[in-house]
């Protein structure tokens, strides 16, 4: 740890177990960033922050059993590895741990939407073929990525890493911490458009994952969405072998014949290498079929890259495709607040997709709402604002409102001042739709819903993360029995 982080042991000549030598330090637990989670054998990373400083909790972490603290400065009576920057040191330590597993296959995944659901599917599939480490939730930044890497051990065969981006150069930095052999770009959309400024810059930022891949002859595989307008540009950004997934016949891994009549959970045909299999997902939403196809392409590429350049027909045997179909069918939602469907005892269904929102994911969620209702149940769209859209924000919110109307959603509750555009786009000017309302806050929305919901209704709850609309979804379930 000292070598990897270029750190200094403090106090000099001492260790946590009384041996007097830091080399005798035994790290038997996990690396923690929350002192309340620390236990015997752990390492605590003291990160300075805007609201609190991790150094203030180092003593508590040590008392809980942490054998060392990765710190910016010495802390009295606490064994520390003192470094110039704890976050950078954490990344270096993670890279050193991963480097000790030379046969490890690293998969990087990015995209404007669907990253977390897809990485969960990838983790489910690859774990059928060997020990797999996958991020918890949306661990996709400078902190979450190394924390995921530190869960790797000598038995691990696959490491799946979600890579988010807040600007050009961010993914490039993440790939310096962990160099992937397989890279997946799900789509290029309007998420974070306000930060990037243009779709072209979004594509450029995501392409940094592809630039980090090994060339095709060294087993590098880039997996792209054949249905995305940016796929041609992205294919030119890498020397890796390019595979595609999509709904069209030109895709290497194809999904078609999607049917969501069974309560919104898609059934579809998955094809690759001249073989096909029927898949029935337990996840909600037609868009999950595309995520499943991307995950299938990753699983097949881990086999094909062993004989570079990776060829789809080498890996896509009928038996392997059947195994993938079984794995997809067995997959359950792993990350909360993403198409999370709960049924109350009174027959009301709450579809909680409140983790985040952008125009593309809003449309997918509305489609899922309609599919779950099946044309026989009353539908509610409880929608908050979409953040980080920049100059296009008002137009995009109105467009989502129009989508609500076009899909025939029965009731709309637009929540908060930033969501007024959704209401305007749905109700029209002047307002003409009695079932569509705009309320100032979550309290008003909850009051309205508790008065007007009736047995059998289906309620979609969705907004960007900063809105915190998941609290409304939770409140709608509190005090009610769930089936």
Tab-separated table of C-alpha atoms in Angstrom:
chain	number	residue	atom	x	y	z
A	1	UNK	CA	0.000	0.000	0.000
A	2	UNK	CA	2.843	2.391	0.849
A	3	UNK	CA	4.530	1.707	-2.480
A	4	UNK	CA	1.370	2.041	-4.560
A	5	UNK	CA	0.275	5.292	-2.940
A	6	UNK	CA	3.737	6.810	-2.477
A	7	UNK	CA	2.664	7.360	1.114
A	8	UNK	CA	4.491	7.802	4.395
A	9	UNK	CA	3.684	5.714	7.449
A	10	UNK	CA	2.777	7.732	10.531
A	11	UNK	CA	3.884	7.627	13.238
A	12	UNK	CA	7.239	6.458	11.821
A	13	UNK	CA	8.477	3.124	13.139
A	14	UNK	CA	5.107	2.027	14.518
A	15	UNK	CA	2.303	-0.194	13.349
A	16	UNK	CA	-1.200	-0.914	14.492
A	17	UNK	CA	-0.317	-4.362	15.872
A	18	UNK	CA	2.644	-3.261	17.973
A	19	UNK	CA	5.302	-4.837	15.775
A	20	UNK	CA	6.926	-1.485	15.090
A	21	UNK	CA	7.032	-2.196	11.380
A	22	UNK	CA	4.369	-0.959	8.955
A	23	UNK	CA	5.167	-3.924	6.700
A	24	UNK	CA	3.557	-6.176	9.312
A	25	UNK	CA	0.237	-4.410	8.874
A	26	UNK	CA	-2.472	-6.880	7.882
A	27	UNK	CA	-5.371	-5.519	5.828
A	28	UNK	CA	-7.980	-8.251	6.070
A	29	UNK	CA	-11.136	-6.205	5.542
A	30	UNK	CA	-12.425	-3.668	3.055
A	31	UNK	CA	-11.595	-0.107	2.102
A	32	UNK	CA	-14.205	2.252	3.544
A	33	UNK	CA	-15.052	5.919	3.006
A	34	UNK	CA	-17.674	6.017	5.782
A	35	UNK	CA	-16.290	5.583	9.295
A	36	UNK	CA	-19.635	4.126	10.416
A	37	UNK	CA	-19.057	1.178	8.079
A	38	UNK	CA	-15.591	0.355	9.403
A	39	UNK	CA	-14.822	-2.966	11.042
A	40	UNK	CA	-11.785	-5.030	12.029
A	41	UNK	CA	-9.082	-5.155	9.358
A	42	UNK	CA	-10.503	-2.318	7.248
A	43	UNK	CA	-8.751	0.715	5.806
A	44	UNK	CA	-10.505	4.075	6.146
A	45	UNK	CA	-9.985	6.745	3.483
A	46	UNK	CA	-10.215	10.221	5.026
A	47	UNK	CA	-11.599	12.321	2.201
A	48	UNK	CA	-11.897	16.087	2.651
A	49	UNK	CA	-15.285	17.415	1.561
A	50	UNK	CA	-17.404	20.525	1.392
A	51	UNK	CA	-19.730	19.509	4.232
A	52	UNK	CA	-17.431	17.361	6.354
A	53	UNK	CA	-13.821	16.255	6.555
A	54	UNK	CA	-13.108	12.546	6.792
A	55	UNK	CA	-10.095	13.268	8.984
A	56	UNK	CA	-12.513	14.237	11.775
A	57	UNK	CA	-13.841	10.671	11.813
A	58	UNK	CA	-10.503	8.850	11.561
A	59	UNK	CA	-10.271	8.160	15.295
A	60	UNK	CA	-13.769	6.649	15.269
A	61	UNK	CA	-12.810	4.452	12.322
A	62	UNK	CA	-9.704	3.283	14.181
A	63	UNK	CA	-11.719	2.470	17.299
A	64	UNK	CA	-14.101	0.428	15.127
A	65	UNK	CA	-11.191	-1.715	13.966
A	66	UNK	CA	-9.648	0.063	10.983
A	67	UNK	CA	-5.966	-0.874	10.893
A	68	UNK	CA	-4.915	2.213	8.954
A	69	UNK	CA	-6.230	5.501	7.622
A	70	UNK	CA	-5.331	6.893	4.211
A	71	UNK	CA	-4.981	10.557	5.088
A	72	UNK	CA	-3.833	13.937	3.888
A	73	UNK	CA	-2.082	14.685	7.190
A	74	UNK	CA	-0.995	12.809	10.330
A	75	UNK	CA	-3.717	12.184	12.911
A	76	UNK	CA	-2.790	11.843	16.571
A	77	UNK	CA	-2.944	8.295	17.965
A	78	UNK	CA	-4.171	6.902	14.638
A	79	UNK	CA	-1.962	4.811	12.298
A	80	UNK	CA	-1.967	6.594	8.950
A	81	UNK	CA	-0.609	6.356	5.448
A	82	UNK	CA	-0.075	10.041	4.713
A	83	UNK	CA	-0.395	10.982	1.041
A	84	UNK	CA	-0.558	14.134	-1.056
A	85	UNK	CA	-4.140	13.426	-2.182
A	86	UNK	CA	-6.240	10.602	-0.663
A	87	UNK	CA	-8.474	10.282	-3.753
A	88	UNK	CA	-5.513	9.919	-6.119
A	89	UNK	CA	-3.832	7.540	-3.677
A	90	UNK	CA	-7.011	5.451	-3.540
A	91	UNK	CA	-6.961	5.149	-7.334
A	92	UNK	CA	-3.299	4.115	-7.337
A	93	UNK	CA	-3.903	1.527	-4.642
A	94	UNK	CA	-6.853	0.110	-6.622
A	95	UNK	CA	-4.788	-0.061	-9.806
A	96	UNK	CA	-2.061	-1.952	-7.944
A	97	UNK	CA	-4.559	-4.495	-6.608
A	98	UNK	CA	-6.035	-5.112	-10.069
A	99	UNK	CA	-2.568	-5.413	-11.631
A	100	UNK	CA	-1.934	-8.444	-9.416
A	101	UNK	CA	-4.603	-10.384	-11.362
A	102	UNK	CA	-3.118	-10.521	-14.887
A	103	UNK	CA	-5.844	-12.781	-16.358
A	104	UNK	CA	-8.604	-10.422	-15.257
A	105	UNK	CA	-10.902	-9.237	-18.084
A	106	UNK	CA	-11.978	-5.630	-17.524
A	107	UNK	CA	-15.183	-4.370	-19.135
A	108	UNK	CA	-15.961	-0.646	-19.250
A	109	UNK	CA	-19.477	0.625	-19.926
A	110	UNK	CA	-20.770	4.121	-20.608
A	111	UNK	CA	-23.638	5.861	-22.362
A	112	UNK	CA	-26.181	8.607	-21.816
A	113	UNK	CA	-28.754	6.271	-20.265
A	114	UNK	CA	-29.119	2.650	-19.245
A	115	UNK	CA	-25.605	2.187	-17.822
A	116	UNK	CA	-26.569	0.872	-14.418
A	117	UNK	CA	-29.286	-1.514	-15.608
A	118	UNK	CA	-26.970	-2.883	-18.288
A	119	UNK	CA	-23.964	-3.348	-16.010
A	120	UNK	CA	-26.239	-5.284	-13.655
A	121	UNK	CA	-27.244	-7.566	-16.539
A	122	UNK	CA	-23.601	-7.963	-17.571
A	123	UNK	CA	-22.724	-8.915	-14.010
A	124	UNK	CA	-25.508	-11.491	-13.911
A	125	UNK	CA	-24.387	-13.090	-17.191
A	126	UNK	CA	-20.653	-13.149	-16.504
A	127	UNK	CA	-21.100	-14.526	-12.996
A	128	UNK	CA	-22.446	-17.695	-14.650
A	129	UNK	CA	-19.013	-18.154	-16.246
A	130	UNK	CA	-16.696	-17.062	-13.445
A	131	UNK	CA	-16.278	-14.873	-10.337
A	132	UNK	CA	-17.329	-11.346	-11.287
A	133	UNK	CA	-17.014	-7.972	-9.575
A	134	UNK	CA	-19.642	-5.405	-10.536
A	135	UNK	CA	-20.290	-1.895	-9.133
A	136	UNK	CA	-22.810	-1.366	-6.384
A	137	UNK	CA	-25.498	1.038	-7.595
A	138	UNK	CA	-24.004	3.808	-9.711
A	139	UNK	CA	-20.371	3.686	-8.578
A	140	UNK	CA	-19.155	5.295	-11.791
A	141	UNK	CA	-16.821	8.177	-10.917
A	142	UNK	CA	-13.333	8.896	-9.540
A	143	UNK	CA	-14.388	7.515	-6.168
A	144	UNK	CA	-16.784	4.704	-7.065
A	145	UNK	CA	-14.529	3.185	-9.714
A	146	UNK	CA	-11.513	2.479	-7.437
A	147	UNK	CA	-13.801	1.283	-4.644
A	148	UNK	CA	-15.232	-1.278	-7.060
A	149	UNK	CA	-11.747	-2.309	-8.189
A	150	UNK	CA	-10.659	-2.921	-4.609
A	151	UNK	CA	-13.175	-5.774	-4.358
A	152	UNK	CA	-11.092	-7.804	-6.843
A	153	UNK	CA	-9.133	-10.771	-5.524
A	154	UNK	CA	-7.059	-13.543	-7.075
A	155	UNK	CA	-10.175	-15.560	-7.937
A	156	UNK	CA	-11.883	-12.768	-9.871
A	157	UNK	CA	-12.224	-13.423	-13.584
A	158	UNK	CA	-14.321	-10.444	-14.729
A	159	UNK	CA	-14.395	-6.822	-13.560
A	160	UNK	CA	-17.299	-4.679	-14.804
A	161	UNK	CA	-16.841	-0.919	-14.453
A	162	UNK	CA	-19.467	1.733	-15.113
A	163	UNK	CA	-17.888	4.966	-16.345
A	164	UNK	CA	-19.817	8.213	-16.042
A	165	UNK	CA	-18.732	11.487	-17.557
A	166	UNK	CA	-19.180	15.102	-16.530
A	167	UNK	CA	-17.035	16.522	-19.304
A	168	UNK	CA	-14.415	15.828	-21.929
A	169	UNK	CA	-11.410	14.077	-20.370
A	170	UNK	CA	-13.245	12.470	-17.456
A	171	UNK	CA	-13.573	8.968	-18.921
A	172	UNK	CA	-9.980	9.177	-20.150
A	173	UNK	CA	-8.900	9.652	-16.515
A	174	UNK	CA	-10.989	6.686	-15.411
A	175	UNK	CA	-9.413	4.447	-18.063
A	176	UNK	CA	-5.990	5.408	-16.740
A	177	UNK	CA	-7.019	3.895	-13.410
A	178	UNK	CA	-8.428	0.741	-15.029
A	179	UNK	CA	-7.582	-0.137	-18.631
A	180	UNK	CA	-10.525	-2.068	-20.142
A	181	UNK	CA	-10.227	-4.801	-22.759
A	182	UNK	CA	-13.898	-4.515	-23.722
A	183	UNK	CA	-15.750	-1.221	-24.005
A	184	UNK	CA	-19.500	-0.661	-24.386
A	185	UNK	CA	-21.217	2.579	-25.404
A	186	UNK	CA	-24.967	2.140	-25.063
A	187	UNK	CA	-26.129	5.378	-26.650
A	188	UNK	CA	-25.395	9.057	-27.140
A	189	UNK	CA	-28.209	11.263	-25.865
A	190	UNK	CA	-29.047	14.548	-24.204
A	191	UNK	CA	-28.107	13.669	-20.616
A	192	UNK	CA	-25.767	16.368	-19.215
A	193	UNK	CA	-26.149	18.358	-22.439
A	194	UNK	CA	-25.976	21.553	-20.407
A	195	UNK	CA	-22.483	20.620	-19.254
A	196	UNK	CA	-21.176	19.398	-22.616
A	197	UNK	CA	-22.819	21.971	-24.871
A	198	UNK	CA	-23.543	19.691	-27.839
A	199	UNK	CA	-24.310	16.094	-28.766
A	200	UNK	CA	-21.005	16.025	-30.655
A	201	UNK	CA	-19.089	16.768	-27.462
A	202	UNK	CA	-21.085	14.104	-25.615
A	203	UNK	CA	-19.989	11.589	-28.265
A	204	UNK	CA	-16.398	12.803	-28.039
A	205	UNK	CA	-16.375	12.344	-24.266
A	206	UNK	CA	-17.852	8.851	-24.453
A	207	UNK	CA	-15.388	7.877	-27.201
A	208	UNK	CA	-12.541	8.164	-24.697
A	209	UNK	CA	-13.497	4.682	-23.511
A	210	UNK	CA	-12.957	3.313	-27.024
A	211	UNK	CA	-9.617	5.062	-27.438
A	212	UNK	CA	-8.334	3.241	-24.355
A	213	UNK	CA	-9.095	-0.251	-25.699
A	214	UNK	CA	-6.360	-2.572	-27.005
A	215	UNK	CA	-6.216	-3.053	-30.780
A	216	UNK	CA	-8.205	-5.887	-32.324
A	217	UNK	CA	-5.155	-8.152	-32.642
A	218	UNK	CA	-4.605	-7.831	-28.894
A	219	UNK	CA	-8.180	-8.787	-28.028
A	220	UNK	CA	-9.771	-5.357	-27.762
A	221	UNK	CA	-13.527	-5.279	-28.461
A	222	UNK	CA	-15.735	-2.191	-28.810
A	223	UNK	CA	-19.478	-2.803	-28.551
A	224	UNK	CA	-21.691	-0.106	-30.086
A	225	UNK	CA	-25.384	0.527	-30.620
A	226	UNK	CA	-26.134	-0.007	-34.316
A	227	UNK	CA	-29.359	2.007	-33.934
A	228	UNK	CA	-27.597	5.093	-32.577
A	229	UNK	CA	-26.787	7.914	-34.978
A	230	UNK	CA	-23.305	8.313	-33.477
A	231	UNK	CA	-22.212	4.707	-34.016
A	232	UNK	CA	-20.333	5.462	-37.243
A	233	UNK	CA	-18.313	8.219	-35.602
A	234	UNK	CA	-17.610	6.060	-32.557
A	235	UNK	CA	-16.433	3.109	-34.650
A	236	UNK	CA	-13.734	5.343	-36.087
A	237	UNK	CA	-12.420	6.206	-32.624
A	238	UNK	CA	-10.909	2.814	-31.831
A	239	UNK	CA	-8.448	0.235	-33.116
A	240	UNK	CA	-10.410	-2.496	-31.334
A	241	UNK	CA	-12.666	-4.990	-33.076
A	242	UNK	CA	-16.122	-3.401	-33.408
A	243	UNK	CA	-19.272	-5.367	-32.611
A	244	UNK	CA	-22.783	-3.945	-32.682
A	245	UNK	CA	-26.082	-4.634	-30.973
A	246	UNK	CA	-29.477	-3.349	-31.998
A	247	UNK	CA	-32.931	-4.010	-33.373
A	248	UNK	CA	-31.962	-3.896	-37.042
A	249	UNK	CA	-30.776	-6.809	-39.207
A	250	UNK	CA	-27.257	-5.367	-39.534
A	251	UNK	CA	-26.516	-5.727	-35.798
A	252	UNK	CA	-24.128	-8.493	-34.723
A	253	UNK	CA	-26.298	-9.149	-31.676
A	254	UNK	CA	-29.916	-8.453	-32.522
A	255	UNK	CA	-33.156	-8.219	-30.582
A	256	UNK	CA	-36.559	-8.123	-32.264
A	257	UNK	CA	-40.198	-9.190	-31.860
A	258	UNK	CA	-40.382	-7.312	-28.542
A	259	UNK	CA	-43.626	-7.951	-26.655
A	260	UNK	CA	-44.461	-6.122	-23.412
A	261	UNK	CA	-48.042	-7.307	-23.061
A	262	UNK	CA	-47.157	-9.328	-19.973
A	263	UNK	CA	-47.253	-6.506	-17.439
A	264	UNK	CA	-44.512	-4.449	-19.079
A	265	UNK	CA	-41.820	-7.113	-18.846
A	266	UNK	CA	-40.391	-7.688	-22.328
A	267	UNK	CA	-40.232	-10.950	-24.211
A	268	UNK	CA	-38.130	-10.895	-27.367
A	269	UNK	CA	-35.992	-12.865	-29.791
A	270	UNK	CA	-32.211	-12.633	-29.360
A	271	UNK	CA	-30.052	-13.508	-32.388
A	272	UNK	CA	-26.294	-13.795	-32.935
A	273	UNK	CA	-23.997	-15.804	-35.183
A	274	UNK	CA	-26.881	-17.411	-37.053
A	275	UNK	CA	-28.551	-18.682	-33.876
A	276	UNK	CA	-31.500	-17.347	-31.938
A	277	UNK	CA	-33.238	-17.829	-28.619
A	278	UNK	CA	-36.417	-16.545	-26.984
A	279	UNK	CA	-35.839	-14.379	-23.908
A	280	UNK	CA	-38.311	-13.372	-21.191
A	281	UNK	CA	-36.994	-10.642	-18.873
A	282	UNK	CA	-38.153	-9.968	-15.328
A	283	UNK	CA	-37.189	-6.303	-15.738
A	284	UNK	CA	-39.774	-3.657	-16.630
A	285	UNK	CA	-39.753	-1.692	-19.891
A	286	UNK	CA	-39.283	-2.427	-23.584
A	287	UNK	CA	-35.967	-0.542	-23.495
A	288	UNK	CA	-34.538	-3.354	-21.354
A	289	UNK	CA	-34.387	-5.523	-24.501
A	290	UNK	CA	-31.666	-3.247	-25.913
A	291	UNK	CA	-29.810	-3.353	-22.593
A	292	UNK	CA	-30.047	-7.149	-22.625
A	293	UNK	CA	-28.665	-7.317	-26.172
A	294	UNK	CA	-25.715	-5.141	-25.144
A	295	UNK	CA	-25.055	-7.370	-22.130
A	296	UNK	CA	-25.247	-10.444	-24.366
A	297	UNK	CA	-22.679	-8.944	-26.727
A	298	UNK	CA	-20.332	-8.388	-23.791
A	299	UNK	CA	-20.723	-11.968	-22.605
A	300	UNK	CA	-20.001	-13.336	-26.083
A	301	UNK	CA	-17.023	-11.021	-26.556
A	302	UNK	CA	-15.312	-12.356	-23.425
A	303	UNK	CA	-15.186	-15.726	-25.191
A	304	UNK	CA	-14.308	-14.516	-28.688
A	305	UNK	CA	-11.452	-12.220	-27.624
A	306	UNK	CA	-9.436	-15.244	-26.502
A	307	UNK	CA	-8.686	-15.815	-30.210
A	308	UNK	CA	-8.155	-12.297	-31.575
A	309	UNK	CA	-9.455	-10.614	-33.522
A	310	UNK	CA	-12.759	-11.405	-31.835
A	311	UNK	CA	-15.362	-12.838	-34.228
A	312	UNK	CA	-19.010	-13.174	-33.281
A	313	UNK	CA	-19.442	-16.534	-35.010
A	314	UNK	CA	-16.693	-18.070	-32.848
A	315	UNK	CA	-18.516	-17.324	-29.610
A	316	UNK	CA	-22.196	-17.371	-30.586
A	317	UNK	CA	-22.918	-21.082	-30.488
A	318	UNK	CA	-26.494	-22.209	-29.941
A	319	UNK	CA	-25.604	-23.657	-26.536
A	320	UNK	CA	-23.970	-20.434	-25.404
A	321	UNK	CA	-26.896	-18.340	-26.610
A	322	UNK	CA	-29.300	-20.600	-24.718
A	323	UNK	CA	-27.203	-20.114	-21.578
A	324	UNK	CA	-27.296	-16.338	-22.071
A	325	UNK	CA	-31.062	-16.463	-22.531
A	326	UNK	CA	-31.448	-18.381	-19.289
A	327	UNK	CA	-29.198	-15.900	-17.496
A	328	UNK	CA	-31.164	-12.927	-18.774
A	329	UNK	CA	-34.430	-14.553	-17.769
A	330	UNK	CA	-33.144	-15.165	-14.258
A	331	UNK	CA	-31.889	-11.587	-13.770
A	332	UNK	CA	-33.705	-9.485	-11.185
A	333	UNK	CA	-33.481	-5.732	-10.527
A	334	UNK	CA	-30.332	-5.068	-8.506
A	335	UNK	CA	-30.092	-1.269	-8.301
A	336	UNK	CA	-32.967	0.591	-6.671
A	337	UNK	CA	-34.979	3.520	-8.057
A	338	UNK	CA	-34.683	2.164	-11.601
A	339	UNK	CA	-37.908	0.725	-13.025
A	340	UNK	CA	-38.676	-0.539	-9.516
A	341	UNK	CA	-42.238	-1.896	-9.594
A	342	UNK	CA	-44.108	-2.430	-6.325
A	343	UNK	CA	-47.747	-3.484	-6.002
A	344	UNK	CA	-49.830	-2.354	-3.053
A	345	UNK	CA	-52.460	-4.600	-1.538
A	346	UNK	CA	-55.176	-2.305	-2.900
A	347	UNK	CA	-54.003	-2.984	-6.459
A	348	UNK	CA	-52.147	0.299	-6.984
A	349	UNK	CA	-48.763	-0.208	-8.689
A	350	UNK	CA	-45.895	2.239	-8.075
A	351	UNK	CA	-43.233	2.331	-10.799
A	352	UNK	CA	-40.304	4.096	-9.140
A	353	UNK	CA	-37.783	5.293	-11.728
A	354	UNK	CA	-36.706	8.341	-9.754
A	355	UNK	CA	-32.946	7.800	-9.732
A	356	UNK	CA	-32.393	10.152	-12.666
A	357	UNK	CA	-34.021	11.491	-15.815
A	358	UNK	CA	-33.258	12.824	-19.272
A	359	UNK	CA	-35.511	13.143	-22.327
A	360	UNK	CA	-34.660	9.672	-23.651
A	361	UNK	CA	-35.189	7.907	-20.334
A	362	UNK	CA	-38.420	9.859	-19.763
A	363	UNK	CA	-39.837	8.509	-23.015
A	364	UNK	CA	-38.751	4.970	-22.139
A	365	UNK	CA	-40.384	5.290	-18.711
A	366	UNK	CA	-43.651	6.548	-20.204
A	367	UNK	CA	-43.656	3.570	-22.561
A	368	UNK	CA	-43.138	1.294	-19.565
A	369	UNK	CA	-46.037	2.947	-17.721
A	370	UNK	CA	-48.380	2.289	-20.637
A	371	UNK	CA	-47.135	-1.297	-20.944
A	372	UNK	CA	-47.625	-2.069	-17.245
A	373	UNK	CA	-51.165	-0.676	-17.400
A	374	UNK	CA	-51.932	-2.892	-20.388
A	375	UNK	CA	-54.685	-0.635	-21.675
A	376	UNK	CA	-57.050	-1.527	-18.826
A	377	UNK	CA	-55.677	0.378	-15.816
A	378	UNK	CA	-55.634	4.118	-15.145
A	379	UNK	CA	-52.196	5.668	-15.590
A	380	UNK	CA	-50.494	8.452	-13.638
A	381	UNK	CA	-47.242	10.150	-14.627
A	382	UNK	CA	-45.781	11.958	-11.617
A	383	UNK	CA	-42.838	13.792	-13.125
A	384	UNK	CA	-40.239	16.214	-11.843
A	385	UNK	CA	-37.631	18.219	-13.690
A	386	UNK	CA	-34.762	16.955	-15.819
A	387	UNK	CA	-31.480	18.617	-14.875
A	388	UNK	CA	-28.381	19.631	-16.814
A	389	UNK	CA	-30.079	20.309	-20.161
A	390	UNK	CA	-28.770	23.842	-20.581
A	391	UNK	CA	-30.397	26.104	-23.148
A	392	UNK	CA	-32.661	23.303	-24.386
A	393	UNK	CA	-34.266	22.717	-20.974
A	394	UNK	CA	-37.604	24.467	-21.566
A	395	UNK	CA	-38.138	22.921	-24.992
A	396	UNK	CA	-37.182	19.452	-23.744
A	397	UNK	CA	-39.580	19.676	-20.796
A	398	UNK	CA	-42.415	20.753	-23.071
A	399	UNK	CA	-41.560	17.882	-25.425
A	400	UNK	CA	-41.858	15.393	-22.551
A	401	UNK	CA	-45.235	16.890	-21.669
A	402	UNK	CA	-46.348	16.422	-25.248
A	403	UNK	CA	-45.174	12.785	-25.073
A	404	UNK	CA	-47.391	12.320	-22.006
A	405	UNK	CA	-50.390	13.528	-23.984
A	406	UNK	CA	-49.540	11.592	-27.152
A	407	UNK	CA	-49.220	8.318	-25.240
A	408	UNK	CA	-52.655	8.728	-23.721
A	409	UNK	CA	-51.537	8.920	-20.091
A	410	UNK	CA	-54.667	9.541	-18.003
A	411	UNK	CA	-53.239	11.775	-15.281
A	412	UNK	CA	-50.153	13.988	-15.079
A	413	UNK	CA	-48.769	15.537	-11.907
A	414	UNK	CA	-45.829	17.830	-12.712
A	415	UNK	CA	-43.955	18.484	-9.468
A	416	UNK	CA	-41.965	21.628	-8.684
A	417	UNK	CA	-41.264	24.930	-10.396
A	418	UNK	CA	-38.690	23.416	-12.745
A	419	UNK	CA	-41.289	20.969	-14.092
A	420	UNK	CA	-43.823	23.573	-15.235
A	421	UNK	CA	-42.716	23.025	-18.841
A	422	UNK	CA	-43.862	19.396	-18.655
A	423	UNK	CA	-47.306	20.565	-17.615
A	424	UNK	CA	-47.408	23.232	-20.322
A	425	UNK	CA	-46.416	20.748	-23.011
A	426	UNK	CA	-49.118	18.314	-21.943
A	427	UNK	CA	-52.005	20.644	-21.135
A	428	UNK	CA	-51.492	23.103	-23.982
A	429	UNK	CA	-51.969	26.853	-24.007
A	430	UNK	CA	-54.480	27.646	-22.652
A	431	UNK	CA	-54.685	24.536	-20.490
A	432	UNK	CA	-57.232	22.119	-21.917
A	433	UNK	CA	-56.614	18.850	-20.078
A	434	UNK	CA	-58.437	18.543	-16.743
A	435	UNK	CA	-56.464	15.459	-15.711
A	436	UNK	CA	-53.133	17.275	-15.948
A	437	UNK	CA	-51.961	19.432	-13.032
A	438	UNK	CA	-48.874	21.281	-11.850
A	439	UNK	CA	-48.164	21.344	-8.111
A	440	UNK	CA	-45.505	23.347	-6.255
A	441	UNK	CA	-43.851	20.544	-4.317
A	442	UNK	CA	-43.866	16.905	-3.237
A	443	UNK	CA	-46.153	17.579	-0.290
A	444	UNK	CA	-48.865	18.911	-2.583
A	445	UNK	CA	-48.357	15.999	-4.980
A	446	UNK	CA	-48.657	13.456	-2.175
A	447	UNK	CA	-51.817	15.091	-0.842
A	448	UNK	CA	-53.404	15.005	-4.302
A	449	UNK	CA	-52.429	11.404	-4.967
A	450	UNK	CA	-53.667	10.132	-1.619
A	451	UNK	CA	-57.044	11.695	-2.323
A	452	UNK	CA	-57.416	10.604	-5.926
A	453	UNK	CA	-55.683	7.243	-6.352
A	454	UNK	CA	-58.036	4.323	-6.711
A	455	UNK	CA	-57.464	0.555	-6.755
A	456	UNK	CA	-55.775	-0.676	-9.918
A	457	UNK	CA	-54.039	2.603	-10.815
A	458	UNK	CA	-50.451	2.559	-12.103
A	459	UNK	CA	-48.214	5.436	-10.989
A	460	UNK	CA	-44.883	6.326	-12.615
A	461	UNK	CA	-42.585	8.472	-10.449
A	462	UNK	CA	-39.593	9.954	-12.280
A	463	UNK	CA	-37.296	12.993	-12.144
A	464	UNK	CA	-33.646	13.940	-12.082
A	465	UNK	CA	-31.672	12.987	-9.002
A	466	UNK	CA	-31.595	16.450	-7.443
A	467	UNK	CA	-35.406	16.534	-7.211
A	468	UNK	CA	-35.459	13.609	-4.771
A	469	UNK	CA	-38.808	12.344	-6.014
A	470	UNK	CA	-38.072	8.848	-4.697
A	471	UNK	CA	-39.292	10.154	-1.325
A	472	UNK	CA	-42.724	10.588	-2.874
A	473	UNK	CA	-42.674	7.022	-4.203
A	474	UNK	CA	-41.695	5.747	-0.758
A	475	UNK	CA	-44.481	7.769	0.867
A	476	UNK	CA	-47.043	6.261	-1.489
A	477	UNK	CA	-45.994	2.813	-0.254
A	478	UNK	CA	-45.727	3.653	3.455
A	479	UNK	CA	-48.556	2.437	5.605
A	480	UNK	CA	-49.835	0.114	2.901
A	481	UNK	CA	-49.401	-3.596	2.494
A	482	UNK	CA	-47.396	-4.707	-0.526
A	483	UNK	CA	-47.913	-7.858	-2.529
